[in-house]
Coordinates of C-alpha atoms in Angstrom, one line a residue:
X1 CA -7.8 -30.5 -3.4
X2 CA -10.4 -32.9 -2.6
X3 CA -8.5 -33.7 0.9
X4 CA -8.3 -29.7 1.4
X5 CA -12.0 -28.5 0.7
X6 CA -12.9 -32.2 3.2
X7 CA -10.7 -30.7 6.2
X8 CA -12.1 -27.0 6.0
X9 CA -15.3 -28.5 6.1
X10 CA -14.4 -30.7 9.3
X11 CA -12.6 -27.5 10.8
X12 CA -16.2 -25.6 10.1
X13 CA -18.0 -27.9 11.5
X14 CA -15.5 -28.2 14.7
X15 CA -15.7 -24.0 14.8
X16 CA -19.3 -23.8 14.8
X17 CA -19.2 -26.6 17.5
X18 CA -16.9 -24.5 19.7
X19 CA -19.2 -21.8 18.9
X20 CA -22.1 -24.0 20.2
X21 CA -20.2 -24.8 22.9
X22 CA -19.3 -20.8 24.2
X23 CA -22.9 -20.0 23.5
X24 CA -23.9 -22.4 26.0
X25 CA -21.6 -21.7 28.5
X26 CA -23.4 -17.8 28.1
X27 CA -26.5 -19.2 29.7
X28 CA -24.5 -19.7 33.3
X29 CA -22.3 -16.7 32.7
X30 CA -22.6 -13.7 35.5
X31 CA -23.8 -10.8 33.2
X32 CA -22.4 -8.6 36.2
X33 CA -19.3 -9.8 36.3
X34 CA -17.0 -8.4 34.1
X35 CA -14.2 -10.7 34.1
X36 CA -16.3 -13.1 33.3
X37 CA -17.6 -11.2 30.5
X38 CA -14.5 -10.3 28.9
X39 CA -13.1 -14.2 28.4
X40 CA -16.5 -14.6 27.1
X41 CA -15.8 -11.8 24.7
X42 CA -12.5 -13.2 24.6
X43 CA -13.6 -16.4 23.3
X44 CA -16.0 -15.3 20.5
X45 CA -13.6 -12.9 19.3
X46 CA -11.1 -16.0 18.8
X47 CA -13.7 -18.0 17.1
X48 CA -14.8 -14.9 14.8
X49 CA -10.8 -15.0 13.6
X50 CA -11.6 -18.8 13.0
X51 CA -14.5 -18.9 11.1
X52 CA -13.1 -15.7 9.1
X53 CA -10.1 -17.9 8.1
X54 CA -11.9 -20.8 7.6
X55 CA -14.4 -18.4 4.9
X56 CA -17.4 -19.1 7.1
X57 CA -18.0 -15.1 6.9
X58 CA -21.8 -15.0 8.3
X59 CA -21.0 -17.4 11.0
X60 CA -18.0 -14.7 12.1
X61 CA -20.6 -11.7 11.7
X62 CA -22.2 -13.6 14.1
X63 CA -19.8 -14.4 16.7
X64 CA -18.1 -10.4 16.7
X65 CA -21.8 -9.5 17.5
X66 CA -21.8 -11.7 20.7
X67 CA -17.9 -10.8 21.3
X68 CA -18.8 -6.9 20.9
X69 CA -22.2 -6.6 22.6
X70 CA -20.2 -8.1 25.6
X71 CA -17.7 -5.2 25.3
X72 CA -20.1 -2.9 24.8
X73 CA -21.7 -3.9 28.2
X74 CA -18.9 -3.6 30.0
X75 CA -18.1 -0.4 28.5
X76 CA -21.4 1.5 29.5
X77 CA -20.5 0.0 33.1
X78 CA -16.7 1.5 32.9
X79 CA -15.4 4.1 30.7
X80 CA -12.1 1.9 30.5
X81 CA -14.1 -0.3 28.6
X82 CA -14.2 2.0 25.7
X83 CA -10.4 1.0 24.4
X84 CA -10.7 -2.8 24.2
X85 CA -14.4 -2.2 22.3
X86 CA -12.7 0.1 20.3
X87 CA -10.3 -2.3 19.3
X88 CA -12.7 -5.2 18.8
X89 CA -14.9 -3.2 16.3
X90 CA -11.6 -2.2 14.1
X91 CA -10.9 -5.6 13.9
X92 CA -14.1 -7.0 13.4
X93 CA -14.4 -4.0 10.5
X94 CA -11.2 -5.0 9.1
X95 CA -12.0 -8.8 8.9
X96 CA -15.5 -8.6 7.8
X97 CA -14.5 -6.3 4.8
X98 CA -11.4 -8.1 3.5
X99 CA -14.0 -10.6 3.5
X100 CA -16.9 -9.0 1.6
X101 CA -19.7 -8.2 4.1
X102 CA -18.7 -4.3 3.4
X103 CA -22.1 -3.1 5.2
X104 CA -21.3 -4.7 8.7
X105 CA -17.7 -4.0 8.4
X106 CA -18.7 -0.2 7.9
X107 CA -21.2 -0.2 10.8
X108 CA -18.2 -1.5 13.1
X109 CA -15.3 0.9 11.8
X110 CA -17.8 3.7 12.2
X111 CA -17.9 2.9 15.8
X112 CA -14.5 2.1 16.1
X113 CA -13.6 5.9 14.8
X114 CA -16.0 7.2 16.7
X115 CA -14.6 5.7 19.9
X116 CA -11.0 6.2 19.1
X117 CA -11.5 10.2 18.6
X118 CA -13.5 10.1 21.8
X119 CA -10.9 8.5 23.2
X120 CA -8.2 10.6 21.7
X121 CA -10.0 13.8 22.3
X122 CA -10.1 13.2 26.1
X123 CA -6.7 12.1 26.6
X124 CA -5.1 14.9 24.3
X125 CA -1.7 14.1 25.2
X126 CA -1.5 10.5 24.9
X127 CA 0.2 9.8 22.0
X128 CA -0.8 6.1 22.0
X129 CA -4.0 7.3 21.9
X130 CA -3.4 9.3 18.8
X131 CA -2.0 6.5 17.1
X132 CA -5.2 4.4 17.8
X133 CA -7.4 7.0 16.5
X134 CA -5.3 7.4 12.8
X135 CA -5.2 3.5 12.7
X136 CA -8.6 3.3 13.2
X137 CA -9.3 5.8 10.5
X138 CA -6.6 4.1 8.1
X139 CA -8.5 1.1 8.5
X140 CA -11.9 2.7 7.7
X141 CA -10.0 4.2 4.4
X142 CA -9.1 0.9 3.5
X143 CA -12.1 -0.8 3.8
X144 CA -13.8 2.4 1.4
X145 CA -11.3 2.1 -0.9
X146 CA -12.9 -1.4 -1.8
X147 CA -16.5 -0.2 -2.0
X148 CA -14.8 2.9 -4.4
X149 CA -15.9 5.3 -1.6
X150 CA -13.4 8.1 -2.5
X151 CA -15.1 11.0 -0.4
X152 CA -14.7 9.1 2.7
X153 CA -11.4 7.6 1.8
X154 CA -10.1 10.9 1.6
X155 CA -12.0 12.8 4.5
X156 CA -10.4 9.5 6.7
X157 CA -6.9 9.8 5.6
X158 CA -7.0 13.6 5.8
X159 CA -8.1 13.1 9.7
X160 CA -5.8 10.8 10.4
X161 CA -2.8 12.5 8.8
X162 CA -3.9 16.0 10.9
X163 CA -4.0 13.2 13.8
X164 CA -0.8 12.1 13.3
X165 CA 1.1 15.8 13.0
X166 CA -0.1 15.6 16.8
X167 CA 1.8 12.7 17.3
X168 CA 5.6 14.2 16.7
X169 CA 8.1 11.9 16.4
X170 CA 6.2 8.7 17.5
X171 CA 3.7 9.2 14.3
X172 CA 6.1 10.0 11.6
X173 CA 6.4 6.9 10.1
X174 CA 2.7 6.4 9.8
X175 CA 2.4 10.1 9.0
X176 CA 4.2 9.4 5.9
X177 CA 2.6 6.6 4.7
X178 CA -0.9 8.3 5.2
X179 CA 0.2 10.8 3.4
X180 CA 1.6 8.7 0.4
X181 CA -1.7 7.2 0.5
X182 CA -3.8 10.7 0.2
X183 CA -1.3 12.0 -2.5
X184 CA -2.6 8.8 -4.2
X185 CA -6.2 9.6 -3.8
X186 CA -5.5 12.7 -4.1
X187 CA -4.0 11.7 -7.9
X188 CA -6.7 9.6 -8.5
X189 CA -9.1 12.3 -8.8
X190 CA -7.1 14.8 -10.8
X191 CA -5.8 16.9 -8.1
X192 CA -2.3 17.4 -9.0
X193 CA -1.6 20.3 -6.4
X194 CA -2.9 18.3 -3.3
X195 CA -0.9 15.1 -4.8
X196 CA 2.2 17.3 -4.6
X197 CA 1.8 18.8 -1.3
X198 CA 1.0 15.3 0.7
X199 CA 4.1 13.7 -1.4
X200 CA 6.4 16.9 -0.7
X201 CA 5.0 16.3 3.3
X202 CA 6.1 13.0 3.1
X203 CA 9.4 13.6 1.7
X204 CA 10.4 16.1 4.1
X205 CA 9.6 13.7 7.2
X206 CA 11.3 10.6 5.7
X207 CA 14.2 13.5 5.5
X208 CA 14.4 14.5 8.5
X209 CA 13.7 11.0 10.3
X210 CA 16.5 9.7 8.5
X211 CA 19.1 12.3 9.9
X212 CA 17.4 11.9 13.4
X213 CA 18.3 8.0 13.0
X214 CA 22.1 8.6 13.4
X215 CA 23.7 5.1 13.8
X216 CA 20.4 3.3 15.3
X217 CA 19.8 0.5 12.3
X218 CA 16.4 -0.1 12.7
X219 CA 15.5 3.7 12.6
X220 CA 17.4 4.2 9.5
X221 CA 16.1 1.1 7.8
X222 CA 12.7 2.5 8.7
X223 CA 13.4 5.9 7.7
X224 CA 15.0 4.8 4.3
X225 CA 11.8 2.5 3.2
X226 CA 10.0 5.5 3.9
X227 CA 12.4 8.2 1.8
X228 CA 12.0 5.6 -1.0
X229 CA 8.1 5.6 -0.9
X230 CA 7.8 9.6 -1.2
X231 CA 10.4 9.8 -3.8
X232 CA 8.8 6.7 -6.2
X233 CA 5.2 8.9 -5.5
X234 CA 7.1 11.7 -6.3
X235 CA 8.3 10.7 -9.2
X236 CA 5.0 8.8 -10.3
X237 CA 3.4 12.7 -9.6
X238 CA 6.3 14.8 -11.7
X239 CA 6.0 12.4 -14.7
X240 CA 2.7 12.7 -14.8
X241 CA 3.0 16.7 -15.2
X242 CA 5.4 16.1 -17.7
X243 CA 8.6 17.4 -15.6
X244 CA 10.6 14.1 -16.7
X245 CA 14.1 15.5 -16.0
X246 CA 12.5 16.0 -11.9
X247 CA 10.7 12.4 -12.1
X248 CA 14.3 10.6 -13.4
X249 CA 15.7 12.6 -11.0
X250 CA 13.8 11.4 -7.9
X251 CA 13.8 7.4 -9.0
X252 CA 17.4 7.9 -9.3
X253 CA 17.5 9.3 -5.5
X254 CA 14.9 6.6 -4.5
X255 CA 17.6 4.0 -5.5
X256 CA 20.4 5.1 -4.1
X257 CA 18.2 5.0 -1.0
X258 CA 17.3 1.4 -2.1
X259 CA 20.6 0.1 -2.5
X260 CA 22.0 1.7 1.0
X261 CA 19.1 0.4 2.8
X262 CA 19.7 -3.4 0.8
X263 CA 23.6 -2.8 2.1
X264 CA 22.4 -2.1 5.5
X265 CA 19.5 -4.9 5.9
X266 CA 20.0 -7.2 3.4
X267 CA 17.5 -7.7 0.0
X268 CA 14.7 -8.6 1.9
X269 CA 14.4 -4.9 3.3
X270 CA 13.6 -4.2 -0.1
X271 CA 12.7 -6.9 -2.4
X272 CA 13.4 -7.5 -5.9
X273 CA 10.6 -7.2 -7.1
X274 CA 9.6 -3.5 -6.1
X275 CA 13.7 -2.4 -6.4
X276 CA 13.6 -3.7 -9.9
X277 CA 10.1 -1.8 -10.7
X278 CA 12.3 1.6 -9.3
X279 CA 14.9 0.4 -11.6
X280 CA 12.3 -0.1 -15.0
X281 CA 11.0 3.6 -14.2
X282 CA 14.3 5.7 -13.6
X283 CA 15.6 3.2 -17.1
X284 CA 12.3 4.5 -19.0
X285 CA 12.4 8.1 -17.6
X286 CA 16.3 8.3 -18.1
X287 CA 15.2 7.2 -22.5
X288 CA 13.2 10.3 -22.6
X289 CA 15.6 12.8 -21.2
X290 CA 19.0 11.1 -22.9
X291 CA 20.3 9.4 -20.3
X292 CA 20.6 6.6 -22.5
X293 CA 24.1 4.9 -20.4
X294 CA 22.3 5.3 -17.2
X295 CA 19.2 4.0 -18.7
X296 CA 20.7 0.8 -20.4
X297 CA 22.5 0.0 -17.1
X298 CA 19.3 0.3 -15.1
X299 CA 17.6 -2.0 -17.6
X300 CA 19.9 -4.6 -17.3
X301 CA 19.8 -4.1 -13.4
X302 CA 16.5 -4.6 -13.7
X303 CA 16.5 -7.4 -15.7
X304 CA 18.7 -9.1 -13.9
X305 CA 15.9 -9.0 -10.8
X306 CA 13.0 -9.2 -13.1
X307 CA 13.8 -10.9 -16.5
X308 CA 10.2 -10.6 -17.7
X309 CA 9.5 -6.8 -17.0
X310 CA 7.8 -5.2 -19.8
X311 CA 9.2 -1.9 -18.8
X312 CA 12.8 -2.6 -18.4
X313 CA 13.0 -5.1 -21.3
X314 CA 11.2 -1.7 -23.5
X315 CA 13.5 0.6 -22.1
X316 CA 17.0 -1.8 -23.0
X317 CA 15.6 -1.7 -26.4
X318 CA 15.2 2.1 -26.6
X319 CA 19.2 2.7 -25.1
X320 CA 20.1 0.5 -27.4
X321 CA 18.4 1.8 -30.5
X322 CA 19.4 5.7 -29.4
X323 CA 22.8 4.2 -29.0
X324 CA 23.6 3.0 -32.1
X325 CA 23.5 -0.8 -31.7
X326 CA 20.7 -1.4 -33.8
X327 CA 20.8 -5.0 -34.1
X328 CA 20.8 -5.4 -30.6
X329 CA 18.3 -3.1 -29.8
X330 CA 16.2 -5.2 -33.1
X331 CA 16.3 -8.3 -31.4
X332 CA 14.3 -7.1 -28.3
X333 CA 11.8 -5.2 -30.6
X334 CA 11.2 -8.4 -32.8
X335 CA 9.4 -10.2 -30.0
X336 CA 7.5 -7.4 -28.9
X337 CA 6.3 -6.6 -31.9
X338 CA 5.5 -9.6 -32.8
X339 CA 2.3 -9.2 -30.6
X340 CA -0.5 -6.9 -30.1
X341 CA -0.1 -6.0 -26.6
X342 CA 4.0 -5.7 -27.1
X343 CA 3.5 -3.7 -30.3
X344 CA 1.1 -1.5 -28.9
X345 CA 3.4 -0.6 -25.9
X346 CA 6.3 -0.2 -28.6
X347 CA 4.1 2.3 -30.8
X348 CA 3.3 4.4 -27.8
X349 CA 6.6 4.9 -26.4
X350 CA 7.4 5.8 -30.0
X351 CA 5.0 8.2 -29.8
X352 CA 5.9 9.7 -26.7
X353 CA 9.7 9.7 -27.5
X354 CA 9.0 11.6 -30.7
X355 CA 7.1 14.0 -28.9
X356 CA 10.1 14.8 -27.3
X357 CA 11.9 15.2 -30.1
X358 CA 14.0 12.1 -29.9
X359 CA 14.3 10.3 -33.1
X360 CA 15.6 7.0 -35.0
X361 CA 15.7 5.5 -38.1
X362 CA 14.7 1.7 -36.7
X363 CA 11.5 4.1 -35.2
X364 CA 10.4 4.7 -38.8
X365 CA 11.3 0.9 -40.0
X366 CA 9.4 -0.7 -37.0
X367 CA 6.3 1.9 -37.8
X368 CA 6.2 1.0 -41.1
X369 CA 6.5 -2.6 -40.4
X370 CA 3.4 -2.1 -37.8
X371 CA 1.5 -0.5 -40.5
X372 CA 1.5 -3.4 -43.1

């Protein structure tokens, strides 16, 4: 460790000594000569990406200033200017707020939105240039979403979804996940009806992408991931208004769409991870509509991806209970109850499952026992 911390500070020191070095070489650079000008905005834009990596975050501030202020120079001179500034300030926005300094990172997205719909609004029909301008405004969202800005988070991912419709086919794929993204905002602050309407949007385009794809691999791979993002968010959305039989309906759908798109590009197109998480949800959806066969085999599928998920391992327990295997479905409870966070977990989907009328005698034993 000692070793690591003792190289990053060598490697600092060598950055800011490059640094040194480029702002020296300014003093004998042509400031009307912009090919001069952009290697020298060239250069300070590669040793901002240094000293961001190397967590020297002031000293990068720094060198994107002396990077953009070139750029912006050669800008004013030459309107083609505006789309390499434009993508200096994104990325100087995007680095500086990953790395904290939200207030400068702000100032630079601002610009870099501000350029990219100038841009975009002269050059309606360039599709690149719509592309630009929704990046730039996902980025922006991003960034807000880690100061808790939720009014601009949502006024940028609204823009750059209306953006994107502009785009046709060349924009779908980012169309749907800014629109997964604003159901999710949308979610977040109670608005149920929006939620549904971005997640539906999304749905419908990762539809129709995927019959567009016909036998090209990468397009259905593509469309697939994105057919099993708007159906998890739909789901997510229709348990949460209590339509359970439509939520373990569409993480059912979401993986059979995982498990074709596994056949077709291998696990890695969809981890584990995530494609046991879609497994734990369609097992605990499927115990509180009665799918308890499905459910038990989409535990153990689970399981067998992710032995320590909360969710699945819950869910097992319930198919079993509702089953009739009570000593099996006993030995997962004893563990879990054995601890506040497990019990508490247990209790609720008790609670829940009882709501719904579903009912066992090992729910009353393990309530009582609780109780003691």
């Amino acid at each position: 460790m000692v070793a690591t911390e003792a190289g990053n500070d060598a490697a600092a020191r060598d950055a800011r000594a490059a640094g040194l070095v480029i702002g020296e070489s300014l003093i004998a650079a042509e400031p009307g000569n912009p090919t001069r000008m952009r290697e020298q905005a060239t250069a300070w834009g590669a040793q901002a990406m240094t000293l961001i990596r190397l967590g020297e975050v002031e000293a990068a501030r720094e060198a994107f200033d002396s990077q953009i202020g070139f750029l912006r120079d050669i800008a004013a001179a030459d309107n083609s200017g505006q789309v390499p500034l434009q993508a200096a300030v994104i990325r100087a926005g995007r680095a500086l707020g990953l790395a904290g300094l939200g207030e400068a990172a702000r100032g630079y997205l601002d610009e870099g939105v501000t350029l990219a719909r100038d841009i975009a609004a002269r050059q309606p029909d360039d599709t690149d240039a719509r592309l630009q301008f929704a990046s730039a405004l996902s980025t922006l969202a991003t960034v807000a979403g880690r100061d808790g800005d939720s009014a601009t988070i949502r006024a940028a991912l609204t823009e750059a979804a209306e953006t994107l419709r502009g785009a046709g086919a060349a924009g779908r794929h980012d169309l749907v996940v800014v629109l997964a993204r604003l159901g999710d905002t949308a979610l977040a602050a109670d608005d149920v009806t929006a939620a549904g309407d971005a997640y539906r949007e999304a749905q419908d385009l990762a539809e129709t992408a995927l019959t567009e794809a016909g036998d090209d691999p990468a397009a259905v791979t593509v469309a697939q991931r994105d057919l099993i993002l708007a159906l998890n968010a739909q789901g997510q959305l229709e348990g949460t208004r209590g339509d359970l039989r439509v939520a373990y309906d569409a993480f059912a759908q979401a993986i059979a769409v995982a498990r074709d798109l596994r056949a077709l590009a291998g696990d890695t197109a969809y981890p584990d991870p995530s494609f046991a998480e879609l497994l734990a949800r369609q097992a605990t959806y499927g115990i509180f509509v009665s799918e308890d066969e499905a459910a038990e085999t989409a535990a153990r599928a689970a399981l067998d991806l992710l032995p320590d998920s909360p969710a699945a391992t819950r869910a097992l327990a319930h198919a079993l209970m509702f089953k009739g295997d009570t000593d099996a479905a006993r030995a997962i409870y004893d563990p879990l109850m054995a601890n506040e966070e497990g019990r508490a977990a247990v209790l609720s989907d008790f609670a829940a499952l009882a709501f719904l009328g579903r009912q066992a005698t090992l729910m009353d034993e393990l309530r009582d026992i609780a109780a003691e």
